[in-house]
């Protein structure tokens, strides 16, 4: 997957490539190199995501699919003590109308991050 990062592709394929890399590296985030790679690719995905929204919505029948990069990256940032950035990632997800698959959603995730920050 990493070799494909520099390849040209359509926005939908690019979205799923970036999300897949974030998912795979997130699972191995206890390894410092995987954590760094997860962070780098997540940042890349978040920068490119605004240009992916329209094609994704069109492909998915008018709604965005679940985008695990946002929740995984917010969790990683929280673990690294970067709670303000983690909250920003959640707010970005909310602005796109994304859901994280939990009952409380990204709003609840923000509250949990704020509690973690308060206990630091």
Short mmCIF file of N, CA and C in Angstrom, two decimals:
data_model
loop_
_atom_site.label_atom_id
_atom_site.label_comp_id
_atom_site.label_asym_id
_atom_site.label_seq_id
_atom_site.Cartn_x
_atom_site.Cartn_y
_atom_site.Cartn_z
N UNK A 1 0.83 -1.20 0.00
CA UNK A 1 0.00 0.00 0.00
C UNK A 1 0.87 1.26 0.00
N UNK A 2 1.97 1.20 0.72
CA UNK A 2 2.83 2.38 0.79
C UNK A 2 3.39 2.74 -0.58
N UNK A 3 3.69 1.74 -1.38
CA UNK A 3 4.21 2.00 -2.72
C UNK A 3 3.19 2.74 -3.58
N UNK A 4 1.93 2.53 -3.31
CA UNK A 4 0.87 3.18 -4.09
C UNK A 4 0.62 4.62 -3.68
N UNK A 5 1.20 5.07 -2.57
CA UNK A 5 0.98 6.44 -2.11
C UNK A 5 1.34 7.49 -3.14
N UNK A 6 2.37 7.22 -3.92
CA UNK A 6 2.83 8.20 -4.90
C UNK A 6 2.26 7.96 -6.29
N UNK A 7 1.36 7.00 -6.41
CA UNK A 7 0.74 6.70 -7.70
C UNK A 7 -0.49 7.57 -7.91
N UNK A 8 -0.75 7.89 -9.15
CA UNK A 8 -1.96 8.63 -9.50
C UNK A 8 -3.16 7.69 -9.42
N UNK A 9 -4.26 8.19 -8.89
CA UNK A 9 -5.49 7.40 -8.84
C UNK A 9 -6.66 8.35 -8.73
N UNK A 10 -7.86 7.80 -8.84
CA UNK A 10 -9.03 8.66 -8.67
C UNK A 10 -9.23 8.93 -7.18
N UNK A 11 -10.04 9.90 -6.86
CA UNK A 11 -10.21 10.34 -5.47
C UNK A 11 -10.81 9.25 -4.57
N UNK A 12 -11.67 8.43 -5.12
CA UNK A 12 -12.29 7.37 -4.32
C UNK A 12 -11.25 6.30 -3.96
N UNK A 13 -10.49 5.85 -4.96
CA UNK A 13 -9.44 4.87 -4.68
C UNK A 13 -8.40 5.44 -3.71
N UNK A 14 -8.07 6.70 -3.90
CA UNK A 14 -7.10 7.36 -3.03
C UNK A 14 -7.61 7.39 -1.58
N UNK A 15 -8.88 7.73 -1.42
CA UNK A 15 -9.49 7.76 -0.09
C UNK A 15 -9.35 6.40 0.59
N UNK A 16 -9.73 5.34 -0.09
CA UNK A 16 -9.70 4.02 0.52
C UNK A 16 -8.26 3.53 0.74
N UNK A 17 -7.33 3.93 -0.11
CA UNK A 17 -5.92 3.59 0.11
C UNK A 17 -5.43 4.25 1.40
N UNK A 18 -5.65 5.56 1.53
CA UNK A 18 -5.17 6.28 2.72
C UNK A 18 -5.83 5.73 3.98
N UNK A 19 -7.12 5.49 3.93
CA UNK A 19 -7.83 4.98 5.10
C UNK A 19 -7.30 3.58 5.47
N UNK A 20 -7.03 2.77 4.49
CA UNK A 20 -6.51 1.42 4.75
C UNK A 20 -5.13 1.46 5.40
N UNK A 21 -4.28 2.39 4.95
CA UNK A 21 -2.96 2.52 5.56
C UNK A 21 -3.09 2.99 7.00
N UNK A 22 -3.96 3.97 7.24
CA UNK A 22 -4.17 4.45 8.61
C UNK A 22 -4.69 3.31 9.48
N UNK A 23 -5.66 2.56 8.98
CA UNK A 23 -6.21 1.44 9.76
C UNK A 23 -5.12 0.42 10.12
N UNK A 24 -4.30 0.06 9.15
CA UNK A 24 -3.27 -0.96 9.37
C UNK A 24 -2.20 -0.47 10.35
N UNK A 25 -1.77 0.77 10.19
CA UNK A 25 -0.71 1.29 11.07
C UNK A 25 -1.26 1.60 12.46
N UNK A 26 -2.52 1.99 12.53
CA UNK A 26 -3.14 2.26 13.83
C UNK A 26 -3.14 1.00 14.70
N UNK A 27 -3.41 -0.13 14.10
CA UNK A 27 -3.44 -1.40 14.84
C UNK A 27 -2.07 -1.74 15.42
N UNK A 28 -1.02 -1.20 14.83
CA UNK A 28 0.35 -1.49 15.27
C UNK A 28 1.00 -0.24 15.89
N UNK A 29 0.19 0.67 16.39
CA UNK A 29 0.69 1.96 16.86
C UNK A 29 1.62 1.89 18.06
N UNK A 30 1.69 0.74 18.72
CA UNK A 30 2.64 0.61 19.83
C UNK A 30 4.09 0.63 19.32
N UNK A 31 4.28 0.31 18.05
CA UNK A 31 5.58 0.42 17.39
C UNK A 31 5.76 1.88 16.99
N UNK A 32 6.81 2.55 17.46
CA UNK A 32 6.99 3.99 17.16
C UNK A 32 6.98 4.31 15.66
N UNK A 33 7.53 3.44 14.83
CA UNK A 33 7.54 3.69 13.40
C UNK A 33 6.12 3.62 12.82
N UNK A 34 5.34 2.65 13.28
CA UNK A 34 3.96 2.54 12.82
C UNK A 34 3.12 3.73 13.31
N UNK A 35 3.38 4.17 14.52
CA UNK A 35 2.69 5.34 15.07
C UNK A 35 2.99 6.58 14.22
N UNK A 36 4.26 6.76 13.88
CA UNK A 36 4.65 7.91 13.05
C UNK A 36 4.01 7.82 11.66
N UNK A 37 4.04 6.64 11.09
CA UNK A 37 3.45 6.45 9.76
C UNK A 37 1.93 6.68 9.81
N UNK A 38 1.28 6.19 10.84
CA UNK A 38 -0.15 6.40 11.02
C UNK A 38 -0.46 7.90 11.05
N UNK A 39 0.32 8.60 11.83
CA UNK A 39 0.13 10.04 11.97
C UNK A 39 0.34 10.76 10.63
N UNK A 40 1.42 10.43 9.95
CA UNK A 40 1.74 11.10 8.67
C UNK A 40 0.65 10.86 7.63
N UNK A 41 0.21 9.61 7.51
CA UNK A 41 -0.80 9.30 6.48
C UNK A 41 -2.16 9.85 6.88
N UNK A 42 -2.47 9.85 8.18
CA UNK A 42 -3.73 10.44 8.63
C UNK A 42 -3.76 11.93 8.31
N UNK A 43 -2.67 12.62 8.56
CA UNK A 43 -2.60 14.05 8.23
C UNK A 43 -2.78 14.27 6.72
N UNK A 44 -2.14 13.43 5.93
CA UNK A 44 -2.29 13.50 4.48
C UNK A 44 -3.75 13.29 4.09
N UNK A 45 -4.37 12.29 4.67
CA UNK A 45 -5.77 11.99 4.37
C UNK A 45 -6.68 13.17 4.75
N UNK A 46 -6.46 13.74 5.92
CA UNK A 46 -7.29 14.88 6.34
C UNK A 46 -7.09 16.08 5.43
N UNK A 47 -5.87 16.29 4.95
CA UNK A 47 -5.62 17.41 4.02
C UNK A 47 -6.32 17.18 2.68
N UNK A 48 -6.32 15.94 2.21
CA UNK A 48 -6.90 15.63 0.90
C UNK A 48 -8.41 15.39 0.97
N UNK A 49 -8.93 15.13 2.15
CA UNK A 49 -10.33 14.73 2.28
C UNK A 49 -11.34 15.74 1.70
N UNK A 50 -11.13 17.05 1.88
CA UNK A 50 -12.12 17.98 1.29
C UNK A 50 -12.34 17.77 -0.20
N UNK A 51 -11.31 17.35 -0.92
CA UNK A 51 -11.44 17.09 -2.36
C UNK A 51 -12.04 15.72 -2.67
N UNK A 52 -12.20 14.90 -1.65
CA UNK A 52 -12.75 13.55 -1.83
C UNK A 52 -14.23 13.49 -1.50
N UNK A 53 -14.72 14.47 -0.76
CA UNK A 53 -16.09 14.42 -0.24
C UNK A 53 -17.11 14.29 -1.36
N UNK A 54 -17.06 15.16 -2.34
CA UNK A 54 -18.06 15.16 -3.41
C UNK A 54 -18.07 13.83 -4.19
N UNK A 55 -16.90 13.34 -4.65
CA UNK A 55 -16.92 12.06 -5.36
C UNK A 55 -17.38 10.89 -4.48
N UNK A 56 -16.98 10.91 -3.20
CA UNK A 56 -17.42 9.84 -2.30
C UNK A 56 -18.93 9.85 -2.12
N UNK A 57 -19.49 11.03 -1.90
CA UNK A 57 -20.95 11.13 -1.73
C UNK A 57 -21.66 10.62 -2.98
N UNK A 58 -21.15 11.00 -4.13
CA UNK A 58 -21.76 10.57 -5.39
C UNK A 58 -21.70 9.05 -5.51
N UNK A 59 -20.54 8.49 -5.22
CA UNK A 59 -20.34 7.04 -5.32
C UNK A 59 -21.18 6.27 -4.30
N UNK A 60 -21.40 6.86 -3.13
CA UNK A 60 -22.08 6.17 -2.03
C UNK A 60 -23.57 6.54 -1.92
N UNK A 61 -24.13 7.07 -2.98
CA UNK A 61 -25.56 7.33 -3.00
C UNK A 61 -26.00 8.54 -2.19
N UNK A 62 -25.09 9.51 -2.03
CA UNK A 62 -25.48 10.76 -1.39
C UNK A 62 -25.02 10.94 0.04
N UNK A 63 -24.49 9.90 0.65
CA UNK A 63 -23.97 10.04 2.02
C UNK A 63 -22.54 9.53 2.09
N UNK A 64 -21.79 10.12 2.98
CA UNK A 64 -20.41 9.68 3.15
C UNK A 64 -20.37 8.36 3.91
N UNK A 65 -19.45 7.49 3.55
CA UNK A 65 -19.28 6.25 4.31
C UNK A 65 -18.60 6.57 5.64
N UNK A 66 -18.52 5.61 6.52
CA UNK A 66 -17.75 5.78 7.76
C UNK A 66 -16.28 5.94 7.37
N UNK A 67 -15.64 6.94 7.94
CA UNK A 67 -14.24 7.23 7.61
C UNK A 67 -13.43 7.03 8.90
N UNK A 68 -12.84 5.86 9.04
CA UNK A 68 -12.17 5.48 10.28
C UNK A 68 -10.91 6.29 10.56
N UNK A 69 -10.38 6.96 9.56
CA UNK A 69 -9.18 7.78 9.78
C UNK A 69 -9.43 8.79 10.90
N UNK A 70 -10.59 9.42 10.92
CA UNK A 70 -10.87 10.45 11.90
C UNK A 70 -10.84 9.90 13.33
N UNK A 71 -11.53 8.80 13.55
CA UNK A 71 -11.58 8.25 14.91
C UNK A 71 -10.24 7.65 15.33
N UNK A 72 -9.58 6.95 14.41
CA UNK A 72 -8.28 6.36 14.74
C UNK A 72 -7.25 7.44 15.04
N UNK A 73 -7.23 8.47 14.23
CA UNK A 73 -6.26 9.54 14.42
C UNK A 73 -6.55 10.31 15.70
N UNK A 74 -7.81 10.56 15.99
CA UNK A 74 -8.16 11.25 17.23
C UNK A 74 -7.70 10.44 18.44
N UNK A 75 -7.87 9.14 18.39
CA UNK A 75 -7.43 8.27 19.49
C UNK A 75 -5.92 8.30 19.62
N UNK A 76 -5.22 8.18 18.51
CA UNK A 76 -3.75 8.22 18.54
C UNK A 76 -3.27 9.55 19.14
N UNK A 77 -3.84 10.64 18.68
CA UNK A 77 -3.44 11.95 19.20
C UNK A 77 -3.69 12.06 20.70
N UNK A 78 -4.82 11.54 21.14
CA UNK A 78 -5.14 11.57 22.57
C UNK A 78 -4.10 10.77 23.35
N UNK A 79 -3.75 9.60 22.83
CA UNK A 79 -2.74 8.78 23.49
C UNK A 79 -1.38 9.48 23.55
N UNK A 80 -1.12 10.31 22.55
CA UNK A 80 0.15 11.04 22.51
C UNK A 80 0.09 12.34 23.33
N UNK A 81 -1.07 12.60 23.94
CA UNK A 81 -1.22 13.80 24.75
C UNK A 81 -1.56 15.05 23.95
N UNK A 82 -1.87 14.90 22.69
CA UNK A 82 -2.19 16.03 21.82
C UNK A 82 -3.71 16.19 21.75
N UNK A 83 -4.29 16.49 22.89
CA UNK A 83 -5.75 16.49 23.01
C UNK A 83 -6.41 17.61 22.21
N UNK A 84 -5.79 18.77 22.14
CA UNK A 84 -6.40 19.86 21.37
C UNK A 84 -6.50 19.48 19.89
N UNK A 85 -5.45 18.89 19.36
CA UNK A 85 -5.47 18.46 17.96
C UNK A 85 -6.50 17.33 17.78
N UNK A 86 -6.59 16.42 18.76
CA UNK A 86 -7.57 15.33 18.69
C UNK A 86 -8.99 15.89 18.64
N UNK A 87 -9.26 16.89 19.45
CA UNK A 87 -10.58 17.53 19.44
C UNK A 87 -10.83 18.18 18.08
N UNK A 88 -9.81 18.81 17.52
CA UNK A 88 -9.95 19.41 16.20
C UNK A 88 -10.28 18.39 15.12
N UNK A 89 -9.68 17.22 15.21
CA UNK A 89 -9.97 16.14 14.25
C UNK A 89 -11.43 15.72 14.38
N UNK A 90 -11.91 15.59 15.62
CA UNK A 90 -13.31 15.22 15.84
C UNK A 90 -14.25 16.30 15.31
N UNK A 91 -13.90 17.56 15.54
CA UNK A 91 -14.73 18.66 15.05
C UNK A 91 -14.77 18.67 13.52
N UNK A 92 -13.64 18.34 12.92
CA UNK A 92 -13.60 18.25 11.46
C UNK A 92 -14.54 17.15 10.98
N UNK A 93 -14.52 16.01 11.64
CA UNK A 93 -15.41 14.90 11.28
C UNK A 93 -16.87 15.32 11.41
N UNK A 94 -17.19 16.02 12.48
CA UNK A 94 -18.56 16.50 12.70
C UNK A 94 -18.96 17.44 11.57
N UNK A 95 -18.04 18.29 11.14
CA UNK A 95 -18.36 19.25 10.08
C UNK A 95 -18.73 18.55 8.77
N UNK A 96 -18.24 17.34 8.57
CA UNK A 96 -18.58 16.56 7.37
C UNK A 96 -19.82 15.70 7.59
N UNK A 97 -20.33 15.69 8.81
CA UNK A 97 -21.49 14.86 9.12
C UNK A 97 -21.13 13.40 9.30
N UNK A 98 -19.88 13.11 9.63
CA UNK A 98 -19.43 11.72 9.79
C UNK A 98 -19.86 11.15 11.13
N UNK A 99 -19.99 9.84 11.15
CA UNK A 99 -20.29 9.09 12.37
C UNK A 99 -19.11 8.17 12.65
N UNK A 100 -18.87 7.90 13.92
CA UNK A 100 -17.74 7.02 14.27
C UNK A 100 -18.18 5.61 14.65
N UNK A 101 -19.46 5.34 14.54
CA UNK A 101 -19.95 4.01 14.84
C UNK A 101 -20.29 3.78 16.31
N UNK A 102 -20.14 4.82 17.13
CA UNK A 102 -20.50 4.70 18.54
C UNK A 102 -21.81 5.44 18.79
N UNK A 103 -22.45 5.12 19.89
CA UNK A 103 -23.72 5.75 20.23
C UNK A 103 -23.56 7.25 20.44
N UNK A 104 -22.48 7.66 21.11
CA UNK A 104 -22.26 9.07 21.42
C UNK A 104 -21.65 9.85 20.26
N UNK A 105 -21.10 9.16 19.28
CA UNK A 105 -20.53 9.81 18.12
C UNK A 105 -19.29 10.62 18.44
N UNK A 106 -18.91 11.46 17.50
CA UNK A 106 -17.73 12.29 17.69
C UNK A 106 -17.93 13.31 18.81
N UNK A 107 -19.17 13.70 19.05
CA UNK A 107 -19.44 14.62 20.16
C UNK A 107 -19.06 13.97 21.49
N UNK A 108 -19.44 12.73 21.67
CA UNK A 108 -19.07 11.99 22.87
C UNK A 108 -17.58 11.76 22.96
N UNK A 109 -16.97 11.54 21.83
CA UNK A 109 -15.52 11.35 21.78
C UNK A 109 -14.82 12.63 22.26
N UNK A 110 -15.32 13.78 21.85
CA UNK A 110 -14.76 15.06 22.29
C UNK A 110 -14.86 15.18 23.81
N UNK A 111 -15.99 14.81 24.36
CA UNK A 111 -16.16 14.89 25.82
C UNK A 111 -15.17 13.97 26.54
N UNK A 112 -14.95 12.77 26.00
CA UNK A 112 -13.99 11.85 26.60
C UNK A 112 -12.56 12.40 26.50
N UNK A 113 -12.25 13.02 25.39
CA UNK A 113 -10.92 13.62 25.22
C UNK A 113 -10.73 14.76 26.20
N UNK A 114 -11.76 15.57 26.38
CA UNK A 114 -11.66 16.69 27.34
C UNK A 114 -11.44 16.16 28.75
N UNK A 115 -12.10 15.06 29.11
CA UNK A 115 -11.88 14.45 30.43
C UNK A 115 -10.45 13.94 30.56
N UNK A 116 -9.94 13.33 29.50
CA UNK A 116 -8.55 12.85 29.51
C UNK A 116 -7.60 14.02 29.67
N UNK A 117 -7.88 15.12 28.99
CA UNK A 117 -7.03 16.30 29.08
C UNK A 117 -7.04 16.86 30.51
N UNK A 118 -8.21 16.90 31.12
CA UNK A 118 -8.34 17.44 32.47
C UNK A 118 -7.56 16.60 33.49
N UNK A 119 -7.41 15.33 33.21
CA UNK A 119 -6.71 14.45 34.15
C UNK A 119 -5.21 14.38 33.91
N UNK A 120 -4.72 15.09 32.89
CA UNK A 120 -3.28 15.07 32.58
C UNK A 120 -2.50 15.88 33.58
#
